[in-house]
mmCIF file of C-alpha atoms (C1' of nucleotides) in Angstrom:
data_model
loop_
_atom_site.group_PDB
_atom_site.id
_atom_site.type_symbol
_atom_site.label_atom_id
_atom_site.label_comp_id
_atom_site.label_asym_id
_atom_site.label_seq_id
_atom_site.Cartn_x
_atom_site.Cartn_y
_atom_site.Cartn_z
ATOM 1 C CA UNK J 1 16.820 198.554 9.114
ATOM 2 C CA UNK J 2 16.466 197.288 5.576
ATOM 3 C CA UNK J 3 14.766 194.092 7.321
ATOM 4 C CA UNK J 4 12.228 196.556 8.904
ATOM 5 C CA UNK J 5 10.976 198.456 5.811
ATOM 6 C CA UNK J 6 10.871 194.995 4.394
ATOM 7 C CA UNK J 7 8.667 193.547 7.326
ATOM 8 C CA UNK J 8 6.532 196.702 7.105
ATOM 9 C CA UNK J 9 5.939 196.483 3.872
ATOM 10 C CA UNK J 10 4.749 192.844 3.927
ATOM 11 C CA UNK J 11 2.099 193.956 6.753
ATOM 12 C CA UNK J 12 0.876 196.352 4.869
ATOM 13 C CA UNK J 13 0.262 194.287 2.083
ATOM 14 C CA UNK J 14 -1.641 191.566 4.732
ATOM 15 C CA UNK J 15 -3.983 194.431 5.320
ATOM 16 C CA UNK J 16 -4.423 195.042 1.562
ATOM 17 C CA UNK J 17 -5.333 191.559 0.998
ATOM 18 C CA UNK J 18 -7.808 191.422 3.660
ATOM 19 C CA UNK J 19 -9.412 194.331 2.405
ATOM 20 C CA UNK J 20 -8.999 192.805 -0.920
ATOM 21 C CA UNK J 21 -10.927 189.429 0.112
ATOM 22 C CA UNK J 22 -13.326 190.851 2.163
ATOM 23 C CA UNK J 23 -15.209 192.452 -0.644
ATOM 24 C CA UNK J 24 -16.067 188.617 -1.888
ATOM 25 C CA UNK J 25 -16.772 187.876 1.681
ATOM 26 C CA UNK J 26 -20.578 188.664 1.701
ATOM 27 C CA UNK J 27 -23.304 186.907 -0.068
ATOM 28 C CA UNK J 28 -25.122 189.512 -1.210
ATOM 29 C CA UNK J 29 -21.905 191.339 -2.916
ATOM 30 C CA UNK J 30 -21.179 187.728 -5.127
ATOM 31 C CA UNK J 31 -24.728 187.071 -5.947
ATOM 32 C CA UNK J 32 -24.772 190.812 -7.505
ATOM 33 C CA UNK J 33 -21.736 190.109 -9.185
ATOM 34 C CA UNK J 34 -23.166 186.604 -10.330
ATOM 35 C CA UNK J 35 -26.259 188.365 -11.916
ATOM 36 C CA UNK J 36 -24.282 191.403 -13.511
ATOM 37 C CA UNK J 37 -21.424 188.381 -15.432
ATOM 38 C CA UNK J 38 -24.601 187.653 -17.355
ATOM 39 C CA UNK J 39 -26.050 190.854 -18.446
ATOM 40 C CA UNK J 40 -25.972 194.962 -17.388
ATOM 41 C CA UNK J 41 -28.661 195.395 -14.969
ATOM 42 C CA UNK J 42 -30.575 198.304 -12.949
ATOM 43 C CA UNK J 43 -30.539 198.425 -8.951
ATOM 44 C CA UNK J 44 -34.642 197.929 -8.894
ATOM 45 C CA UNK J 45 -33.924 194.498 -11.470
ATOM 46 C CA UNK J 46 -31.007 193.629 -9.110
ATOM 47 C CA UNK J 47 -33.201 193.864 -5.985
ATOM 48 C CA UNK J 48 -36.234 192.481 -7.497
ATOM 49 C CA UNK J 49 -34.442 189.342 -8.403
ATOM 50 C CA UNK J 50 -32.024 188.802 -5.299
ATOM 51 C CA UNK J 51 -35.832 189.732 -3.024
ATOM 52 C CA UNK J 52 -34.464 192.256 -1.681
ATOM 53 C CA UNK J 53 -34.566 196.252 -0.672
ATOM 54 C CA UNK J 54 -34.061 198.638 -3.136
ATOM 55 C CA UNK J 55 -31.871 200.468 -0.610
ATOM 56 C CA UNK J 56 -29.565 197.577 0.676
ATOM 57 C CA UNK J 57 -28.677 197.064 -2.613
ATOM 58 C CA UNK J 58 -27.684 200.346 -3.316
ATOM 59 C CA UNK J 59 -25.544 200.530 -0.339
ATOM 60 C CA UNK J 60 -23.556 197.246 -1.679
ATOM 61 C CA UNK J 61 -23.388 198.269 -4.899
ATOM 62 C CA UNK J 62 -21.759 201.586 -3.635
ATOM 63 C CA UNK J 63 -19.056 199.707 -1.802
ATOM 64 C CA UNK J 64 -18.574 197.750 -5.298
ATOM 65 C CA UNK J 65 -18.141 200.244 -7.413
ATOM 66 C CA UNK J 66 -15.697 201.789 -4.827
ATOM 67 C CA UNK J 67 -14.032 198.760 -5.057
ATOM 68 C CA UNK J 68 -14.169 199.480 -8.979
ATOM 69 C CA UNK J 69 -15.823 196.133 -9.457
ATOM 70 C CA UNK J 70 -18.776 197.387 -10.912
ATOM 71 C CA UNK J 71 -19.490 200.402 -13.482
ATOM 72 C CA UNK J 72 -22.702 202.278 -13.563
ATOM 73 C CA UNK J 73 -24.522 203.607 -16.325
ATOM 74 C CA UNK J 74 -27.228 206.705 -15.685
ATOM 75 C CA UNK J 75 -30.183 206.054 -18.109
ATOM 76 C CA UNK J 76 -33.382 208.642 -17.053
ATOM 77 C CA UNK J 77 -33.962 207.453 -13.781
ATOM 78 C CA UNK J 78 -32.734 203.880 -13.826
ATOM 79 C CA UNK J 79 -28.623 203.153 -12.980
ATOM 80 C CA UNK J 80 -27.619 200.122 -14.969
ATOM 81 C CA UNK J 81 -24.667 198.343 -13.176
ATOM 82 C CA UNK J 82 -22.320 195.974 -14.930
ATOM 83 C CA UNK J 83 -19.015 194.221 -14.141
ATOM 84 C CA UNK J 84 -15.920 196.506 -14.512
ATOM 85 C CA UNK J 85 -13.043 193.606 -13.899
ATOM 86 C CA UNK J 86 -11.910 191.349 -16.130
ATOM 87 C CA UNK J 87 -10.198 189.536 -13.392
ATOM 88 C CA UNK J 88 -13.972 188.980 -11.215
ATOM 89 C CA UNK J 89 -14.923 185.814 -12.974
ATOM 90 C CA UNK J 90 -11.413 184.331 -12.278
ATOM 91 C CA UNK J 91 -11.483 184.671 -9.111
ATOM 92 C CA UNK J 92 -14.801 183.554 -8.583
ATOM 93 C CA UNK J 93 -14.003 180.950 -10.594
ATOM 94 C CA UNK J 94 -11.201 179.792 -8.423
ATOM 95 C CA UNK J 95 -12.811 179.920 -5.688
ATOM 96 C CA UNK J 96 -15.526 177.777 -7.283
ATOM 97 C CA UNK J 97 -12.487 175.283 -8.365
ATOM 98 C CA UNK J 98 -11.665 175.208 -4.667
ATOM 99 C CA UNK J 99 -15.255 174.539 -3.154
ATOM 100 C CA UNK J 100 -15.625 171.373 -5.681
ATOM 101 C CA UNK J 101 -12.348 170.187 -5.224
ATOM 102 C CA UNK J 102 -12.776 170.279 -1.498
ATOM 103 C CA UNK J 103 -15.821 168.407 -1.616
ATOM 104 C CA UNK J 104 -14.078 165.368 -2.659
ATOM 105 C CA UNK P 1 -38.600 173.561 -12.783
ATOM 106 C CA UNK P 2 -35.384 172.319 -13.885
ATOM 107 C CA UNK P 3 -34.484 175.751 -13.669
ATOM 108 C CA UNK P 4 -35.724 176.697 -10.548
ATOM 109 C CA UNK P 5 -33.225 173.778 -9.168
ATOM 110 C CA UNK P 6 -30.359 175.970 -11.241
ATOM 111 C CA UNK P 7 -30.731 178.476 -9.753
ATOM 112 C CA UNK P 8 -30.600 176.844 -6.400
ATOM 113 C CA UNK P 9 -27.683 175.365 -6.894
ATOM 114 C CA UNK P 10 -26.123 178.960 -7.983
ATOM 115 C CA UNK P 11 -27.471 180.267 -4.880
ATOM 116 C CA UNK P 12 -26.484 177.783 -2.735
ATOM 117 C CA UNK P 13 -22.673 177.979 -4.876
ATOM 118 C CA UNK P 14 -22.647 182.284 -3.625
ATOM 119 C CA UNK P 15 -23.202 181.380 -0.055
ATOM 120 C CA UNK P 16 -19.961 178.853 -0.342
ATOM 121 C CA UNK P 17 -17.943 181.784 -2.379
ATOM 122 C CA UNK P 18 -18.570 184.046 0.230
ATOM 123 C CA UNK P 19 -18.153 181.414 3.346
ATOM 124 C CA UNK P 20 -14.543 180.947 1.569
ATOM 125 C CA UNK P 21 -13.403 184.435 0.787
ATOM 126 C CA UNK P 22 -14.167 185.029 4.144
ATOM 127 C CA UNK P 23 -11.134 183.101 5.024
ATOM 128 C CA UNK P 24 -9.385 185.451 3.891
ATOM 129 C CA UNK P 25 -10.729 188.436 4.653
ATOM 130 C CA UNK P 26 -9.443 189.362 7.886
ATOM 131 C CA UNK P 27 -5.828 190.687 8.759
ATOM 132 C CA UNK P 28 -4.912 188.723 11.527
ATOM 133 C CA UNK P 29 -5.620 185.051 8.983
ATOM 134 C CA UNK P 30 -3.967 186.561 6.361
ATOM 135 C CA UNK P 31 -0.583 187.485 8.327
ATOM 136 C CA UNK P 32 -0.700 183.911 9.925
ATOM 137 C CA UNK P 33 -0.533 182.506 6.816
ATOM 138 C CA UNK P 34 1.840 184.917 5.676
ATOM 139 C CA UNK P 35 4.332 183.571 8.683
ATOM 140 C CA UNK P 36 3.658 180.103 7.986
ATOM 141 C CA UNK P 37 4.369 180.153 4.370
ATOM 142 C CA UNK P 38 7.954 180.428 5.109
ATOM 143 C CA UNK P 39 7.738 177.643 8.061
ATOM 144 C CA UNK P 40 6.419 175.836 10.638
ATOM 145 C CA UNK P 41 5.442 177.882 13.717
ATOM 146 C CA UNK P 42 3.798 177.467 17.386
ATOM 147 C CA UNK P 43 0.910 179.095 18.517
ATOM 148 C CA UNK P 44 3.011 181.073 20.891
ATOM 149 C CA UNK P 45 5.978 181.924 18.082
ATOM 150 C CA UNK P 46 2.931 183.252 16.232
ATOM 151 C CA UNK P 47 1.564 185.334 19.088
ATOM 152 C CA UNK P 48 5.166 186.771 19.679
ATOM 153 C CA UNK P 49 5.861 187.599 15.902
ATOM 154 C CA UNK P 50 2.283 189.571 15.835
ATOM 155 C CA UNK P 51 2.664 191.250 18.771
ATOM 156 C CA UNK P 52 -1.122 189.085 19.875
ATOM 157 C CA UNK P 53 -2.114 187.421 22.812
ATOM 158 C CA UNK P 54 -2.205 183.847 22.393
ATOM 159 C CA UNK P 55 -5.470 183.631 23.178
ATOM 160 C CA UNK P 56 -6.428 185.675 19.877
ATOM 161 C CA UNK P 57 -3.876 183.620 17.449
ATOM 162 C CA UNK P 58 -5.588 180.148 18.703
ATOM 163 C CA UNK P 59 -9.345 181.239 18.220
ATOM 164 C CA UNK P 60 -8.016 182.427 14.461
ATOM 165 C CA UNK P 61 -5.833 179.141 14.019
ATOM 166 C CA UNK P 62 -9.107 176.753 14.903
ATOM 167 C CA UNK P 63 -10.769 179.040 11.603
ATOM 168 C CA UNK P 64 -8.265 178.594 10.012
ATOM 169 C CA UNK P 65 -7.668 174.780 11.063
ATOM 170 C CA UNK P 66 -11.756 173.983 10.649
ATOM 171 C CA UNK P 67 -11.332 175.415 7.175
ATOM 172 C CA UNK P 68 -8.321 172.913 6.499
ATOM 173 C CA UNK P 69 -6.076 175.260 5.251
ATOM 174 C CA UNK P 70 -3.533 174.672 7.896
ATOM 175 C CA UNK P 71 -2.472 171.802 10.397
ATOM 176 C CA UNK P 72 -1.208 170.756 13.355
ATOM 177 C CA UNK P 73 1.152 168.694 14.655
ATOM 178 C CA UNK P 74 1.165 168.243 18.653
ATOM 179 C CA UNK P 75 5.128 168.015 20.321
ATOM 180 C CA UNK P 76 5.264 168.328 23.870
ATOM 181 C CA UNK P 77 3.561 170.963 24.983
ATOM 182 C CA UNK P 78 3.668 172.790 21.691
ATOM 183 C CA UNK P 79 1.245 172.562 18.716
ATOM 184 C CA UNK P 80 2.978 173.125 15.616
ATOM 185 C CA UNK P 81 0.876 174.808 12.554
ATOM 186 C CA UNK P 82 2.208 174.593 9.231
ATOM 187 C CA UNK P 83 0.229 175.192 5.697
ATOM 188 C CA UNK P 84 -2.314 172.386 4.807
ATOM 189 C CA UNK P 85 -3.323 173.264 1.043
ATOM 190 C CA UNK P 86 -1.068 174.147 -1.824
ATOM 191 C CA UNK P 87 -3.601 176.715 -3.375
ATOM 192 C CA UNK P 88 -3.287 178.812 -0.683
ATOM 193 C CA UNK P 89 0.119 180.593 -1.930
ATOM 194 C CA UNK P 90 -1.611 180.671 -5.338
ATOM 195 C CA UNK P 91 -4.857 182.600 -4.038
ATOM 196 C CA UNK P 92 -2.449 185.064 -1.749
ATOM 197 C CA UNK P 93 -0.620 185.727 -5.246
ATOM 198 C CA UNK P 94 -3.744 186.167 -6.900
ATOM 199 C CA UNK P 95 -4.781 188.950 -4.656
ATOM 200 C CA UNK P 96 -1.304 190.282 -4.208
ATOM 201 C CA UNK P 97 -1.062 190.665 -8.641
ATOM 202 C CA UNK P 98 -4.947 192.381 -8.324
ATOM 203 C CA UNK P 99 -3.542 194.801 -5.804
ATOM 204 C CA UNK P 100 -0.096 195.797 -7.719
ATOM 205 C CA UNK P 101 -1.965 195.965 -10.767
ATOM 206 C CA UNK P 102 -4.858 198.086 -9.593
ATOM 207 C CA UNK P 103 -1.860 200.102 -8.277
ATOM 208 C CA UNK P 104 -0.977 201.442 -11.967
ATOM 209 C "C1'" DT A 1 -45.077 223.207 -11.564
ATOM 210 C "C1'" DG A 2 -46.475 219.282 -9.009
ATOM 211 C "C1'" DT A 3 -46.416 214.289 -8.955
ATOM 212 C "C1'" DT A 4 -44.479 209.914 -9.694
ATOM 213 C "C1'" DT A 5 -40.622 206.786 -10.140
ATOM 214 C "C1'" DA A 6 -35.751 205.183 -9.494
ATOM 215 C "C1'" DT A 7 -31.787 205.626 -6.943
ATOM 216 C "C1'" DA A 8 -28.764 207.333 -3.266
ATOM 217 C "C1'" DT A 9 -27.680 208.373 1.364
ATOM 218 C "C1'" DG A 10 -27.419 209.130 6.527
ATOM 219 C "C1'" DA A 11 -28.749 207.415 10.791
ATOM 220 C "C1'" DA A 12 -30.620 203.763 13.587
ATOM 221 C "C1'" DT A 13 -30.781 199.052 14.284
ATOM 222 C "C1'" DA A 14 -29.519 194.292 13.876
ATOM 223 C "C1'" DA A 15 -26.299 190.773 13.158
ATOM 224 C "C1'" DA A 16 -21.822 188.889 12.684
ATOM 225 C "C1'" DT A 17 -17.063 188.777 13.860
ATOM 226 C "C1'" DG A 18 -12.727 189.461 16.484
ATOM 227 C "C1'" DT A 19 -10.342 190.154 20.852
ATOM 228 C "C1'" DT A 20 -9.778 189.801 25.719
ATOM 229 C "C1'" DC A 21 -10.286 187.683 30.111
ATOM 230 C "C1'" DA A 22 -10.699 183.858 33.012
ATOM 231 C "C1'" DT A 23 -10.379 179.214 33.187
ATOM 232 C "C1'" DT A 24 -9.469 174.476 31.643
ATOM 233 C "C1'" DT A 25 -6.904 170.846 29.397
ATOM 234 C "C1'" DG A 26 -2.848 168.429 28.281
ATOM 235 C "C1'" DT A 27 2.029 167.783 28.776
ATOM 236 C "C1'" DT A 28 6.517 168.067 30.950
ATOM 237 C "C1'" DT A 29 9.413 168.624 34.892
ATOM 238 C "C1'" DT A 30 10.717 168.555 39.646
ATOM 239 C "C1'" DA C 1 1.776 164.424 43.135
ATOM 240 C "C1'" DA C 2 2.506 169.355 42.603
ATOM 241 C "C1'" DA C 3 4.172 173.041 39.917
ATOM 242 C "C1'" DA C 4 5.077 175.106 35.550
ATOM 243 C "C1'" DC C 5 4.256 175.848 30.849
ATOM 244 C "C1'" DA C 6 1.738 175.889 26.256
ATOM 245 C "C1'" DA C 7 -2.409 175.776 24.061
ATOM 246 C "C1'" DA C 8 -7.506 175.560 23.818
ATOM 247 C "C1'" DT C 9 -11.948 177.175 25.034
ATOM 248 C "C1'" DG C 10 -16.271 179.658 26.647
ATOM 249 C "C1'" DA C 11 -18.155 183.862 27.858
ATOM 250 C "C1'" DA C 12 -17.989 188.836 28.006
ATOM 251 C "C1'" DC C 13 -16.935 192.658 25.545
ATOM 252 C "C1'" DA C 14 -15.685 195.549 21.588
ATOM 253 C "C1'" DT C 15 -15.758 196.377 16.926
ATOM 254 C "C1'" DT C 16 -17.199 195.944 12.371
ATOM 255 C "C1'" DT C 17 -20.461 195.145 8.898
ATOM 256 C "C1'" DA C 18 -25.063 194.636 6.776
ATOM 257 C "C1'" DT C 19 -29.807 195.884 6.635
ATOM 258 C "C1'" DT C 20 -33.692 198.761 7.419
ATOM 259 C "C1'" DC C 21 -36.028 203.037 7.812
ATOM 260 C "C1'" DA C 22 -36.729 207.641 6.696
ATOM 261 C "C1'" DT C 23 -35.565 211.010 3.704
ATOM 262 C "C1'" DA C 24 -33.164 213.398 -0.097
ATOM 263 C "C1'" DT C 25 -31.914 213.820 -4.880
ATOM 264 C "C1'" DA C 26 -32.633 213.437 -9.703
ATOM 265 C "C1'" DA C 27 -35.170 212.533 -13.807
ATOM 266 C "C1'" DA C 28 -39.539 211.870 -16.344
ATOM 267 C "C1'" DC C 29 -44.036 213.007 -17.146
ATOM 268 C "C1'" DA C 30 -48.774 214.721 -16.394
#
DNA sequence: TGTTTATATGAATAAATGTTCATTTGTTTT
DNA sequence: AAAACAAATGAACATTTATTCATATAAACA
């Protein structure tokens, strides 16, 4: 029965790091986190520069800070965003270590 | 305009991070690869071991084959899929340390 | 207080993804 | 060659996820 907690446990932890990689899994999320490694920005900058809606970026930015990827900041009416995890750029950056070594 | 191609190239770069965490951002991937960390399976041990139907396990298995992370090796009537990339245990591990630590 | 501006949010819609079902392909066995 | 088995595949279906649209909330300012 030992075995079986065991097994569960290790399923459970698949689903965990599905739901941990599927955060990274949409473009829009890692271009928001690509902007925000290089300064604190508001949603209307983030949107203005990625061409998008005000609104779909607010939705994604919800679901990152949920993830606690991403801090806000309440200044008047702006929210200024900015990276909240120290790991982020490592694991972008291995995944970027991956893509280029692939290429070869 | 140098910059303009920069920034391009970053864009272009997001698009590829995403395309590769969405490996591993689904379940069923992630406990194949889980299974064939330890050893070499067939489709159908897989199927058995996740309770799928085969059909399911070989759709994932071409992802995951197209996206050369694993391999196949054809016996009989049997196709063999083992691990085809060393960073794979690294990235799992990665994700697994993010979770226990965001755990605390 | 009423208006404008920035952001957030719920619901509707659109798009992407995963699973099932039916069938085909490839291999072994009789 | 026919039957049996394992795996692959395309299409239908189901589910999930992202975006848009309409509206609400919250703050600043006239």
């Amino acid at each position: 029965m030992k075995r079986d907690i065991q097994k569960q446990n290790e399923e459970k932890l698949c689903f965990e790091l599905a739901e941990f990689f599927k955060i990274f899994s949409d473009s829009t999320r890692i271009r928001i986190l690509n902007l925000l490694k290089r300064q604190e920005l508001s949603v209307g900058d983030i949107a203005e520069e990625l061409k998008m809606h005000q609104s779909a970026i607010s939705h994604q930015l919800r679901i990152l800070k949920q993830s606690r990827l991403v801090k806000v900041r309440r200044e008047g009416k702006n929210s200024f965003y900015s990276l909240d995890d120290e790991h982020i750029e490592i694991i972008l950056q291995y995944g970027i270590d991956h893509i280029n070594e692939r290429g070869k």
